[in-house]
Coordinates of C-alpha atoms in Angstrom, one line a residue:
Chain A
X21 CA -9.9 -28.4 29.6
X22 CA -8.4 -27.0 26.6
X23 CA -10.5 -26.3 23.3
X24 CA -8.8 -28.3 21.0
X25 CA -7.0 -30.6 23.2
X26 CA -8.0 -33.6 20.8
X27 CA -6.4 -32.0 18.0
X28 CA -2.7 -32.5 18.8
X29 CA -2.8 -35.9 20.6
X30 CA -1.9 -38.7 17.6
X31 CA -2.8 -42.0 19.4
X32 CA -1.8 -45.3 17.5
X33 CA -5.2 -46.7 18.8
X34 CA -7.4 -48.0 15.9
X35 CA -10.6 -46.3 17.4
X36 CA -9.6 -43.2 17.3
X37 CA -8.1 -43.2 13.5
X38 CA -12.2 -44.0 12.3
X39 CA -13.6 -41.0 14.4
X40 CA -11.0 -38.5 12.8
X41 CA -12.1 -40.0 9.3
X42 CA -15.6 -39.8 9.8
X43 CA -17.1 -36.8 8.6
X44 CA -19.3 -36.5 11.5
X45 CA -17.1 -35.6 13.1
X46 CA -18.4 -33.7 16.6
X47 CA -16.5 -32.1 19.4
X48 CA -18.6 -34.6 21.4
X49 CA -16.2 -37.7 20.0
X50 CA -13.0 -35.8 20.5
X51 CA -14.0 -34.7 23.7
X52 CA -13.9 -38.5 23.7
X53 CA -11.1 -38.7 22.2
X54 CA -9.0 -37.2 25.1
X55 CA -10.1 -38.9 28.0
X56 CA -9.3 -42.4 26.5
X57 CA -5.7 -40.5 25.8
X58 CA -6.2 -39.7 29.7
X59 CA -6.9 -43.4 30.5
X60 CA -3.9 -44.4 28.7
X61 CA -1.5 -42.1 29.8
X62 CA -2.8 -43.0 33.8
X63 CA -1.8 -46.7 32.8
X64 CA 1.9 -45.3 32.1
X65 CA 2.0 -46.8 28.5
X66 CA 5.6 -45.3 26.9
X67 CA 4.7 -47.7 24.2
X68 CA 2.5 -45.8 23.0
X69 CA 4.5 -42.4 22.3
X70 CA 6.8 -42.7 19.4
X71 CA 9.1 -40.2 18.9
X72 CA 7.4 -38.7 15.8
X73 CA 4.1 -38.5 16.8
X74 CA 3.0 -35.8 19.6
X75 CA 2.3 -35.8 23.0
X76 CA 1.3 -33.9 26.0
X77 CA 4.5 -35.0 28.1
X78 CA 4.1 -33.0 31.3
X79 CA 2.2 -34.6 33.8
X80 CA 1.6 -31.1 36.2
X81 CA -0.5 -28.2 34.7
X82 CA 2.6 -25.8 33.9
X83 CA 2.5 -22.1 36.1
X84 CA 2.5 -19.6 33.0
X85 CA 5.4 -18.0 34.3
X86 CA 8.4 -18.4 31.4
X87 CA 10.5 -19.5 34.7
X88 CA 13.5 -22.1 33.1
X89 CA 14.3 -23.4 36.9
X90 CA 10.8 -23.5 38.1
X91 CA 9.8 -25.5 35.1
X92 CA 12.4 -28.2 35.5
X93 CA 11.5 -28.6 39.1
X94 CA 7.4 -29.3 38.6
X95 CA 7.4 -31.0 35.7
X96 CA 7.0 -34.5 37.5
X97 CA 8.0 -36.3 34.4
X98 CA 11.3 -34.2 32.9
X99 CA 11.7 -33.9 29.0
X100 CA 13.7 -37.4 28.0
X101 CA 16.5 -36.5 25.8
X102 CA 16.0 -38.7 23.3
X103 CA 12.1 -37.8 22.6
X104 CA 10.6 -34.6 21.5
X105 CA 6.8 -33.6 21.4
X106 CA 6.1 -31.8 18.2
X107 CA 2.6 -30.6 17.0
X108 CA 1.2 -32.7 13.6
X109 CA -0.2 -31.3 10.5
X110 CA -4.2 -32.7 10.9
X111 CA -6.0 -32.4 7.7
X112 CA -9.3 -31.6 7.2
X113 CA -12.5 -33.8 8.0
X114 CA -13.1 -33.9 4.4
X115 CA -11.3 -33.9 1.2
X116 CA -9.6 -31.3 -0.9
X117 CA -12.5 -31.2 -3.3
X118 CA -15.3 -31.4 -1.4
X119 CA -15.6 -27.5 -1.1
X120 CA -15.9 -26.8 -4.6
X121 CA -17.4 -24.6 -6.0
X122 CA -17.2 -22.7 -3.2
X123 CA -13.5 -23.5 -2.3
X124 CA -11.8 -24.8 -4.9
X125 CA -9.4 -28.0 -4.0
X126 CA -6.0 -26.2 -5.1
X127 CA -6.4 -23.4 -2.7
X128 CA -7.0 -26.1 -0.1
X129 CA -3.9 -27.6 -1.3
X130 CA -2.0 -24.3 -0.9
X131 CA -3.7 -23.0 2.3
X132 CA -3.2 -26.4 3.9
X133 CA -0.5 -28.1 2.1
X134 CA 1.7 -24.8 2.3
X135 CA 1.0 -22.5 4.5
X136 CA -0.5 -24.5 7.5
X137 CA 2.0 -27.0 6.9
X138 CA 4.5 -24.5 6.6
X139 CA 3.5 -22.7 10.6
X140 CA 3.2 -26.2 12.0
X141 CA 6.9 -26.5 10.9
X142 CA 8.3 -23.2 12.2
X143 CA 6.6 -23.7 15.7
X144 CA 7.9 -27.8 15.9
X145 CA 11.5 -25.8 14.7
X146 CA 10.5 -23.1 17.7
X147 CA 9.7 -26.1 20.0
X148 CA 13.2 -27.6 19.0
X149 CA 15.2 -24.9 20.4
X150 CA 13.4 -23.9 23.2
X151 CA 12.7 -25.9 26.8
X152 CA 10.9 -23.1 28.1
X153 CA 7.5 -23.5 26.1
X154 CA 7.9 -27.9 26.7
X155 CA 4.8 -28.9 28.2
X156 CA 2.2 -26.3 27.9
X157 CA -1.2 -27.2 25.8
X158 CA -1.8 -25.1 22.9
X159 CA -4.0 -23.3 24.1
X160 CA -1.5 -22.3 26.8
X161 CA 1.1 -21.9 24.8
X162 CA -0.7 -19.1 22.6
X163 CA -1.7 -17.3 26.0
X164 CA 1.9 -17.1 27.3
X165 CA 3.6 -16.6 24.1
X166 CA 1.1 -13.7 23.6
X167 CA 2.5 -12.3 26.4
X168 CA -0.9 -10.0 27.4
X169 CA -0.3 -7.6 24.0
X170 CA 3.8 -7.7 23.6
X171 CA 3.5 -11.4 21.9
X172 CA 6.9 -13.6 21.4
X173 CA 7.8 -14.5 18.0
X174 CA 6.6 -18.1 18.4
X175 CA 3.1 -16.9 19.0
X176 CA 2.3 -16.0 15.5
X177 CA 3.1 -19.5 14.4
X178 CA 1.3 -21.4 17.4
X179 CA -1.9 -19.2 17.4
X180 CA -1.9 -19.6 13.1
X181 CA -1.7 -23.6 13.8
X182 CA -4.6 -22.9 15.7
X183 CA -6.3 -20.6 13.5
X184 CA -6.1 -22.9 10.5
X185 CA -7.3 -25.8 12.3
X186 CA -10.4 -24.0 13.7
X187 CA -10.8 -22.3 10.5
X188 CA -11.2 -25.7 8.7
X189 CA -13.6 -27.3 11.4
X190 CA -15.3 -24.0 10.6
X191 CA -16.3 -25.1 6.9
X192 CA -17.9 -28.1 6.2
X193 CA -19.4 -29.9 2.7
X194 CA -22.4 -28.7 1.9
X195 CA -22.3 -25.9 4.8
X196 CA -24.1 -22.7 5.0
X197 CA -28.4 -22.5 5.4
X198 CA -28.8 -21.1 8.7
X199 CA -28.1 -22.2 12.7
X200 CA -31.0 -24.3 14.7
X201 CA -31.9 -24.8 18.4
X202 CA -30.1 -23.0 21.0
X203 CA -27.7 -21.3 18.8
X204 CA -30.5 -19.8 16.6
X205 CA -32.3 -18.8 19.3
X206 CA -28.8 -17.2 21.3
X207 CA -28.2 -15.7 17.6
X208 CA -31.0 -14.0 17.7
X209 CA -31.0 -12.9 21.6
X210 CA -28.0 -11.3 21.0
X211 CA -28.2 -9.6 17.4
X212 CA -32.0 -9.3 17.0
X213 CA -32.2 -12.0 14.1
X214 CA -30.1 -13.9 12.2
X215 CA -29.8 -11.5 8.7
X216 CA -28.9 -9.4 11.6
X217 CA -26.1 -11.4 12.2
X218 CA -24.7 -12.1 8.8
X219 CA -25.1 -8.4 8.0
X220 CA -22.9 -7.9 10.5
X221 CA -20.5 -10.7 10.2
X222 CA -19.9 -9.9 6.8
X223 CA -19.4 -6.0 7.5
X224 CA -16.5 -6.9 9.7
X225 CA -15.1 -8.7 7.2
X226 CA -15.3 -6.5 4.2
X227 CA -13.7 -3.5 7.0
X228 CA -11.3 -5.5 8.3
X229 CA -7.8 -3.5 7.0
X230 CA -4.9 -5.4 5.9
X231 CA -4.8 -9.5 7.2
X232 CA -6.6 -10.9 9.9
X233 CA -9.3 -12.9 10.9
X234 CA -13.4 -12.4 11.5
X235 CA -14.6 -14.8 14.7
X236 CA -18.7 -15.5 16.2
X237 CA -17.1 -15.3 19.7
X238 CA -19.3 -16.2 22.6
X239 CA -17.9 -13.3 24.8
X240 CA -17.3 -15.3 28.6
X241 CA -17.9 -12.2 30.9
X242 CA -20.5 -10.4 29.4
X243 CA -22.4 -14.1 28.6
X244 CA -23.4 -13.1 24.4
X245 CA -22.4 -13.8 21.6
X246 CA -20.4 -11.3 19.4
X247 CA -18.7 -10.6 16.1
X248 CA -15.2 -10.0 16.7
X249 CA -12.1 -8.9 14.3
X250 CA -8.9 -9.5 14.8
X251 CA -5.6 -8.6 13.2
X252 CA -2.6 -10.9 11.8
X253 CA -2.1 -14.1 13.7
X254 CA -4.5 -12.8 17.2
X255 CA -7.3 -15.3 18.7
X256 CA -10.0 -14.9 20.6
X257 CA -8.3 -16.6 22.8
X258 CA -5.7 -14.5 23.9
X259 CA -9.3 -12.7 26.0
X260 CA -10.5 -15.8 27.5
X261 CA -13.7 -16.1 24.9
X262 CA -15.0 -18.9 23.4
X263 CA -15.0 -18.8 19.5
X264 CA -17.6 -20.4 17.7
X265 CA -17.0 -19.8 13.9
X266 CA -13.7 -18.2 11.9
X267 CA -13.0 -16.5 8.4
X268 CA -9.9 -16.1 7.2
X269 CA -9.6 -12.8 5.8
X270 CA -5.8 -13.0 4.8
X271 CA -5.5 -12.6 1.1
X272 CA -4.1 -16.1 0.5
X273 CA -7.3 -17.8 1.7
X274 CA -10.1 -16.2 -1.2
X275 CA -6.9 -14.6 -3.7
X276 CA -6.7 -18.3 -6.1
X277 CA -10.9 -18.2 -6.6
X278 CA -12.1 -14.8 -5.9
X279 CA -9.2 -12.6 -6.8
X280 CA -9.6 -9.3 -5.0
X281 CA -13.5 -10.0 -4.3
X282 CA -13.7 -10.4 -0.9
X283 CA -17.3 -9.5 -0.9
X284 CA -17.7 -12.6 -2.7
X285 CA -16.1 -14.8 -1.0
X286 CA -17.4 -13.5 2.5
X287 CA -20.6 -14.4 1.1
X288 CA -20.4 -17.4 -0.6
X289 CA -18.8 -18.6 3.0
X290 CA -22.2 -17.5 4.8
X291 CA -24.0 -19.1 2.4
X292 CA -22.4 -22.4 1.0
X293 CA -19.6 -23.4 3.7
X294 CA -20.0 -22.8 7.0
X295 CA -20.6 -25.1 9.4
X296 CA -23.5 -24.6 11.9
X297 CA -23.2 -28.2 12.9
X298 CA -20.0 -27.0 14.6
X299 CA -20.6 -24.0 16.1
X300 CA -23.5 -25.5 17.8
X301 CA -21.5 -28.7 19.2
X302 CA -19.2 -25.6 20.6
X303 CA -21.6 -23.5 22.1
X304 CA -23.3 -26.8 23.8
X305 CA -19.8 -27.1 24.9
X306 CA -19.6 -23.8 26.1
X307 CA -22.2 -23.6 28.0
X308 CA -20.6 -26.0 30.3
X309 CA -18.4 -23.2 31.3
X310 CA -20.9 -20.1 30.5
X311 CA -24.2 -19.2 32.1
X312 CA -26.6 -18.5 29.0
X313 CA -28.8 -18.5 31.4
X314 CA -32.2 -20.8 31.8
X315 CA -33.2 -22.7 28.8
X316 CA -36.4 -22.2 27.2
X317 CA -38.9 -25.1 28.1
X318 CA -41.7 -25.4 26.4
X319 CA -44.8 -25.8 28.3
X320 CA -46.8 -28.6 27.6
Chain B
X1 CA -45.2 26.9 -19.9
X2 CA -45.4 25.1 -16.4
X3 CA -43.3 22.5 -18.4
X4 CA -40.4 24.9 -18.8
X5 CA -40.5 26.3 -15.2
X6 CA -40.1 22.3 -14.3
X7 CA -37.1 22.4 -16.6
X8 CA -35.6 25.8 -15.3
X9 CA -35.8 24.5 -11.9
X10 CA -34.4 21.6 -12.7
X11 CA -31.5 22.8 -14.6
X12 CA -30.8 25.5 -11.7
X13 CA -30.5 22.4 -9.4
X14 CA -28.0 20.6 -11.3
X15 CA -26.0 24.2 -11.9
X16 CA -25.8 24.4 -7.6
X17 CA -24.9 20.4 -7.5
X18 CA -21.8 21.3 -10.2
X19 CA -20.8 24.3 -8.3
X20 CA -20.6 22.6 -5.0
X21 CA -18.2 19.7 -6.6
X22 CA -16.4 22.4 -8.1
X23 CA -16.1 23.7 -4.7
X24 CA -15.8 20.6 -3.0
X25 CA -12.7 18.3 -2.3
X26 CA -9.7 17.7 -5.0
X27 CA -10.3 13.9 -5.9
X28 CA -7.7 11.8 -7.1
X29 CA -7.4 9.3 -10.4
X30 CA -5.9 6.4 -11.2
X31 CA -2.1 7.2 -12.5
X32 CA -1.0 5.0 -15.7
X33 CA 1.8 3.3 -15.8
X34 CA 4.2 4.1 -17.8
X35 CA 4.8 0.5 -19.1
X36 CA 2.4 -2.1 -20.3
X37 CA 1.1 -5.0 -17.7
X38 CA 2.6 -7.6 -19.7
X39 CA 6.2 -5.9 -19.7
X40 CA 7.8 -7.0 -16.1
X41 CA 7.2 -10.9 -17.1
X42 CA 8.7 -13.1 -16.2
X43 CA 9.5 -11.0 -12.4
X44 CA 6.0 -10.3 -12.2
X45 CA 3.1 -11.1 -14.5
X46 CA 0.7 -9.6 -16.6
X47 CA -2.3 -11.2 -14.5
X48 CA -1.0 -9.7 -11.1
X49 CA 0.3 -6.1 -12.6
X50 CA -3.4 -5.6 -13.8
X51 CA -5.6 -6.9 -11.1
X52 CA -2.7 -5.1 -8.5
X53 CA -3.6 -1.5 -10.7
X54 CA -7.5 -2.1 -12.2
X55 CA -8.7 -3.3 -9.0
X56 CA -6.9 -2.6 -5.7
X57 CA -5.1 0.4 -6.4
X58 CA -8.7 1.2 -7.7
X59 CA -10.1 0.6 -4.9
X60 CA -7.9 2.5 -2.5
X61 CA -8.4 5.8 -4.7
X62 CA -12.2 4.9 -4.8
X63 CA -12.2 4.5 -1.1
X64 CA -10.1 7.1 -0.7
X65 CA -11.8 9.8 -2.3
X66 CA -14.9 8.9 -0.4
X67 CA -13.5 9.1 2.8
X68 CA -11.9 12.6 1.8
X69 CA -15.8 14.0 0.8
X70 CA -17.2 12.2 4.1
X71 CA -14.8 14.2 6.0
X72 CA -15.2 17.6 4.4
X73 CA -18.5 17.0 4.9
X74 CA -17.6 16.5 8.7
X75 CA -15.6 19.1 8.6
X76 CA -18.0 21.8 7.6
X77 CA -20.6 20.9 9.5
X78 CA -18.2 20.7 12.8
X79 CA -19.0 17.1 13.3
X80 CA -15.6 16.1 15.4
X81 CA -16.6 12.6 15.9
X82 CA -17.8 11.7 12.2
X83 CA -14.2 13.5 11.5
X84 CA -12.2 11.5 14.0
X85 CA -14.0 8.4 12.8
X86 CA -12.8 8.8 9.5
X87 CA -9.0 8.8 10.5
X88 CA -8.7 5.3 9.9
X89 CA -10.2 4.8 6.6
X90 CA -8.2 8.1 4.8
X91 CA -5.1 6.7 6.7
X92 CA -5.1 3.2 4.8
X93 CA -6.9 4.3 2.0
X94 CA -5.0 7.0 1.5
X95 CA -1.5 5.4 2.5
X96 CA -2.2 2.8 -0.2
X97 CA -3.0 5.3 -3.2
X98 CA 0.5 7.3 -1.7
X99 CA 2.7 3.9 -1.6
X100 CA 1.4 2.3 -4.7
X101 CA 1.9 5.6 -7.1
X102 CA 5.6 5.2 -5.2
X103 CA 5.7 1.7 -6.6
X104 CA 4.4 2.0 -9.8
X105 CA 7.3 4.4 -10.3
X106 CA 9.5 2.3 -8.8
X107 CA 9.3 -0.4 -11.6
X108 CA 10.7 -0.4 -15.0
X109 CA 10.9 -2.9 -17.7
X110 CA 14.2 -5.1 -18.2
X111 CA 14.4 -3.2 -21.5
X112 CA 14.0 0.1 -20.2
X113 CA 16.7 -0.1 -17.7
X114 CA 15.0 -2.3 -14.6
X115 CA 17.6 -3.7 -12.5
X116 CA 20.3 -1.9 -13.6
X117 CA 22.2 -1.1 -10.5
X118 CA 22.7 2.3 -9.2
X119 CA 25.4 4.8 -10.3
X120 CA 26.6 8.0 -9.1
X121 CA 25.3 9.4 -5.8
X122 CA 23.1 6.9 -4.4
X123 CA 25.4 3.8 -5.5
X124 CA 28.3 4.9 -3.6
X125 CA 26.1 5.7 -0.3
X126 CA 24.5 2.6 -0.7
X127 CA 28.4 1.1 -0.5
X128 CA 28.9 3.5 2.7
X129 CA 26.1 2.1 4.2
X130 CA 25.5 -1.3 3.4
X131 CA 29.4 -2.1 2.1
X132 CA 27.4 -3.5 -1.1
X133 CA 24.6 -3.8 -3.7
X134 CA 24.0 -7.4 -2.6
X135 CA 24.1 -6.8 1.3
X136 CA 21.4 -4.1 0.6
X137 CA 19.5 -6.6 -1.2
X138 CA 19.8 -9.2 1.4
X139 CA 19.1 -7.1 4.1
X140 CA 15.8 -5.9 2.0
X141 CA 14.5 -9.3 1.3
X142 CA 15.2 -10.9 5.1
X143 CA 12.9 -7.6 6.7
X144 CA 10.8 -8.3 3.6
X145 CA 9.9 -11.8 4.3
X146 CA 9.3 -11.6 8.0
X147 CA 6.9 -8.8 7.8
X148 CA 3.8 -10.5 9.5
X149 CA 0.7 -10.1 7.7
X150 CA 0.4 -7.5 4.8
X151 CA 3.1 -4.6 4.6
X152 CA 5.7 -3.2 2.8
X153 CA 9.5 -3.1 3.1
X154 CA 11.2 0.2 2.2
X155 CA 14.7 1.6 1.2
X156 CA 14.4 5.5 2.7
X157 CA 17.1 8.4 3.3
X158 CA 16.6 10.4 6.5
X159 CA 16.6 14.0 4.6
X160 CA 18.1 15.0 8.0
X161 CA 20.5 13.0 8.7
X162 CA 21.5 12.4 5.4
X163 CA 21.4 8.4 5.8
X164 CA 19.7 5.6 4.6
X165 CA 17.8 2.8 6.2
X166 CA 15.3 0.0 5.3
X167 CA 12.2 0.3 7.6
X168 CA 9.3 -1.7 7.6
X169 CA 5.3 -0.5 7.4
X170 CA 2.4 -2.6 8.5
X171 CA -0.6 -2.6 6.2
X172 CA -0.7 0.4 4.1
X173 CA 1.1 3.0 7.1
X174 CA 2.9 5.6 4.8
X175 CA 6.7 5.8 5.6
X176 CA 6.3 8.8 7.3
X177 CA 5.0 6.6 10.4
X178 CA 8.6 5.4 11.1
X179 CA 10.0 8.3 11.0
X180 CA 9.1 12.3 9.7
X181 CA 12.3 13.3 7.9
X182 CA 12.2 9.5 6.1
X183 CA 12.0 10.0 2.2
X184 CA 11.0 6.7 0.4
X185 CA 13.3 5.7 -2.8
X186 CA 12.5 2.1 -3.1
X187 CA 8.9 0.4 -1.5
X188 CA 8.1 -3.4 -2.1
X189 CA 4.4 -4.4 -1.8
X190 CA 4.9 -7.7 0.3
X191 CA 0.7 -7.6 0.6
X192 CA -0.4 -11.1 -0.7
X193 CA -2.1 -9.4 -3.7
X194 CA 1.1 -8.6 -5.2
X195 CA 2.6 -12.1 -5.7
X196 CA -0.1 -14.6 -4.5
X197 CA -1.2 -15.8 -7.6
X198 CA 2.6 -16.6 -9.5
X199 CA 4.6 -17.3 -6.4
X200 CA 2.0 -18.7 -4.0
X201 CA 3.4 -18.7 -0.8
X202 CA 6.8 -18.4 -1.4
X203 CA 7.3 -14.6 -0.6
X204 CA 11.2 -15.2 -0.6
X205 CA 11.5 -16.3 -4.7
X206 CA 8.9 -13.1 -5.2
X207 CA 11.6 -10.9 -3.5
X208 CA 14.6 -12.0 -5.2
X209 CA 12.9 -12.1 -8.4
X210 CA 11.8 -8.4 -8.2
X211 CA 15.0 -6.1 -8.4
X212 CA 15.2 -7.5 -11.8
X213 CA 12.6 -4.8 -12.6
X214 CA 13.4 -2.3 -9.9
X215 CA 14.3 1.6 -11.7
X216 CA 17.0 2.7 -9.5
X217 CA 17.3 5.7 -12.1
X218 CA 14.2 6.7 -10.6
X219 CA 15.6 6.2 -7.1
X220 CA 18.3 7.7 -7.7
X221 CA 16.3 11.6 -8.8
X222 CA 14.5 11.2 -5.9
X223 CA 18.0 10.7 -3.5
X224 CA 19.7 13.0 -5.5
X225 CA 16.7 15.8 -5.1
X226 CA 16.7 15.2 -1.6
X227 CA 20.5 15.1 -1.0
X228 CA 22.3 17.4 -2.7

């Protein structure tokens, strides 16, 4: 099950275009989301992919082997000639303005309108040329285009689609205070409390040299959460973890409101914009796939 | 009298904190420029010139020279890991205080002779190697624009060899990191900072727009001190 499967599937279904409006937006509905797309796509309905909307084509899970002839031969159903899949541009849950003051609406409009508009592009123009990624998830298709440390060129525009869009499910209206439940209590498990945490969180990010990106990872082998750095266009990922929060630290995301403040910004994020709401939908998530171990019942 | 033993002893302490700066490490200072903030418009404006010198380059001296104590400090007191530790922070610190002084110098106002193309010695090896002005330009602008992340695109002569090229350096990684004999003549800060807040995104119109300003007389001394 991929971790954003949802994002990339555009159905024409009427149910699904309220959930992506809503601002409640939980992992829970998309998860939702996808296995009506699953339904559909089990009933055979070609109806329902027009060419300029995207679609997962390939009905067999794809080896991660960049092997042209293999490909061709497992795919059950081969790429049409006539129809491409191409990733869409999915804007945030809320509008452009809703982050202000924290995140002013023309940065949005440049971050989004520009630069995440501009990667989706060059990886739909990547997708174009090549048959060789056709049919992977994203989530697979940043894995093998990373290439285990000597990445492709198409990765730096597949993992920043992904970046952005887990950066902006990140952030939320009226975001910030501090985690609850489970998360709170893993939070403090695993850093000691949760000042702890944001001390930390926010260290990485003021250390971080040159562009990149600061991620609350839950870390899948060693079962913790962790604060985690990464350089340029690298995710999590890439290492099999589980991220549960982003900052961009490139210089485009904080250079229109905060200049070169990045203390600032980093702070102002803790404080006014993240979104615990969505880091603890993930880490429910999560745990479907990670042992946190027994949960704490209370005894009555 | 106790009074003026307290001051004596006071005074004596400050006299042994002065001598050990004195004997301490050689800071570094912000260099001026040479040319007012405002005087690269419309290439590059006011707003970016002064936050790019008042604050970053700032910073990286600021940064810089703290690294440089932390590690003399190291140093003397044989700490190899503290010293090892610091690697990182003089490298980038230090590589940005190295490659913006280079920059700073390597932009002049229109009026002052920015853009005007190079004569004598470098020109015509620029026509050996690159057949033109133009191509060199081109060829700059292209490794410019696909630099990933923050970095800076450099025209260099190999002091060996005698030749030039245009390398590429990641983050603030002094030229030197693609090569030892590499001398740099022309470095453009492709960083976000240096354009981000008159041409957005569009790193391409910053990179044509910029060798209006560039001083290829200063280029030039530095090719011609290292070439003939």
């Amino acid at each position: 099950m991929s971790w954003t499967c949802s994002n990339y599937l555009c159905l024409s279904s009427s149910s699904s275009s309220s959930l992506i409006d809503s601002h409640e937006l939980t992992l829970f509905n998309r998860c939702k989301l996808s296995s009506e797309y699953k339904e559909l796509r089990r009933k055979d309905h070609d109806s329902l992919r027009p060419i300029n909307t995207c679609a997962y084509l390939g009905l067999k899970p794809p080896t991660h082997k960049l092997d042209k002839g293999q490909r061709k031969k497992d795919c059950v159903l081969n790429k049409p000639k006539n129809i491409c899949a191409y990733y869409s541009l999915r804007p945030p849950s809320y509008k452009f303005d809703a982050l202000e003051p924290y995140m002013s609406q023309r940065t949005l409009e440049v971050h989004w309108g520009e630069h995440h508009r501009g990667y989706v592009e060059s990886l739909n123009k990547y997708l174009e040329k090549d048959d060789i990624l056709y049919g992977y998830t994203m989530d697979e298709l940043i894995k093998v285009t990373y290439n285990n440390g000597n990445p492709l060129p198409e990765f730096n525009v597949a993992a920043q689609v992904w970046n952005h869009d887990f950066f902006w499910e990140s952030m939320q209206p009226g975001g910030g205070n501090s985690p609850t439940l489970g998360l709170l209590r893993q939070i403090e498990k695993d850093f000691g409390s949760f000042s702890d945490f944001r001390e930390e969180f926010i260290e990485n990010a003021l250390t971080l040299f040159g562009s990149g990106w600061v991620w609350l990872v839950l870390k899948r082998n060693e079962k913790r959460l962790a604060v985690v750095q990464t350089t340029n266009a690298i995710t999590p990922l890439v290492w099999d973890d589980i991220p549960l929060l982003s900052l961009d630290m490139w210089e485009h995301s904080y250079y229109l409101d905060y200049k070169n403040n990045k203390a600032q910004y980093a702070n102002v994020f803790m404080d006014h914009l993240v979104s615990w709401n969505m880091a603890l939908a993930r880490i429910a998530y999560a745990q479907s796939f990670v042992n946190l171990g027994e949960p704490k019942i209370p005894v009555a | 009298m106790a009074l003026r033993t307290l001051a004596t002893r006071k005074t004596l302490g400050e006299l042994c904190k002065f001598q050990q700066q004195i004997r301490g490490v050689q800071t570094f200072t912000l260099p001026d420029l040479s040319y007012d903030y405002g005087a690269l418009e419309p290439a590059i404006s006011g707003e970016i010139m002064q936050l790019h010198h008042q604050k970053h380059h700032q910073t990286y001296i600021t940064n810089y020279n703290k690294a440089i104590e932390q590690l003399d400090d190291a140093m003397s007191k044989g700490d190899a890991s503290t010293a090892v530790k610091l690697q990182s922070a003089i490298n980038f610190n230090g590589g940005g205080h190295v490659n913006h002084s280079i920059f700073w110098k390597n932009l002049t106002p229109v009026k002052e002779g920015g853009g005007e193309p190079p004569h004598g010695s470098l020109g015509s090896a620029i026509n050996e190697s690159f057949s033109s002005l133009e191509k060199l330009i081109a060829k700059m602008n292209a490794e410019g624009a696909a630099v990933q992340g923050s970095g800076w695109v450099w025209l260099a002569v190999n002091k060996e060899l005698k030749r030039l090229v245009v390398e590429t350096t990641a983050n603030q990684d002094p030229l030197i990191t693609k090569g030892p004999s590499l001398v740099p003549l022309v470095g453009i800060d492709v960083w976000e900072h240096a354009y981000y807040l008159q041409y957005k995104n569009v790193r391409p119109d910053y990179l044509k727009n910029i060798w209006k300003v560039i001083n290829w007389k200063y280029a030039s001394q530095v090719y011609e001190k290292e070439c003939l």
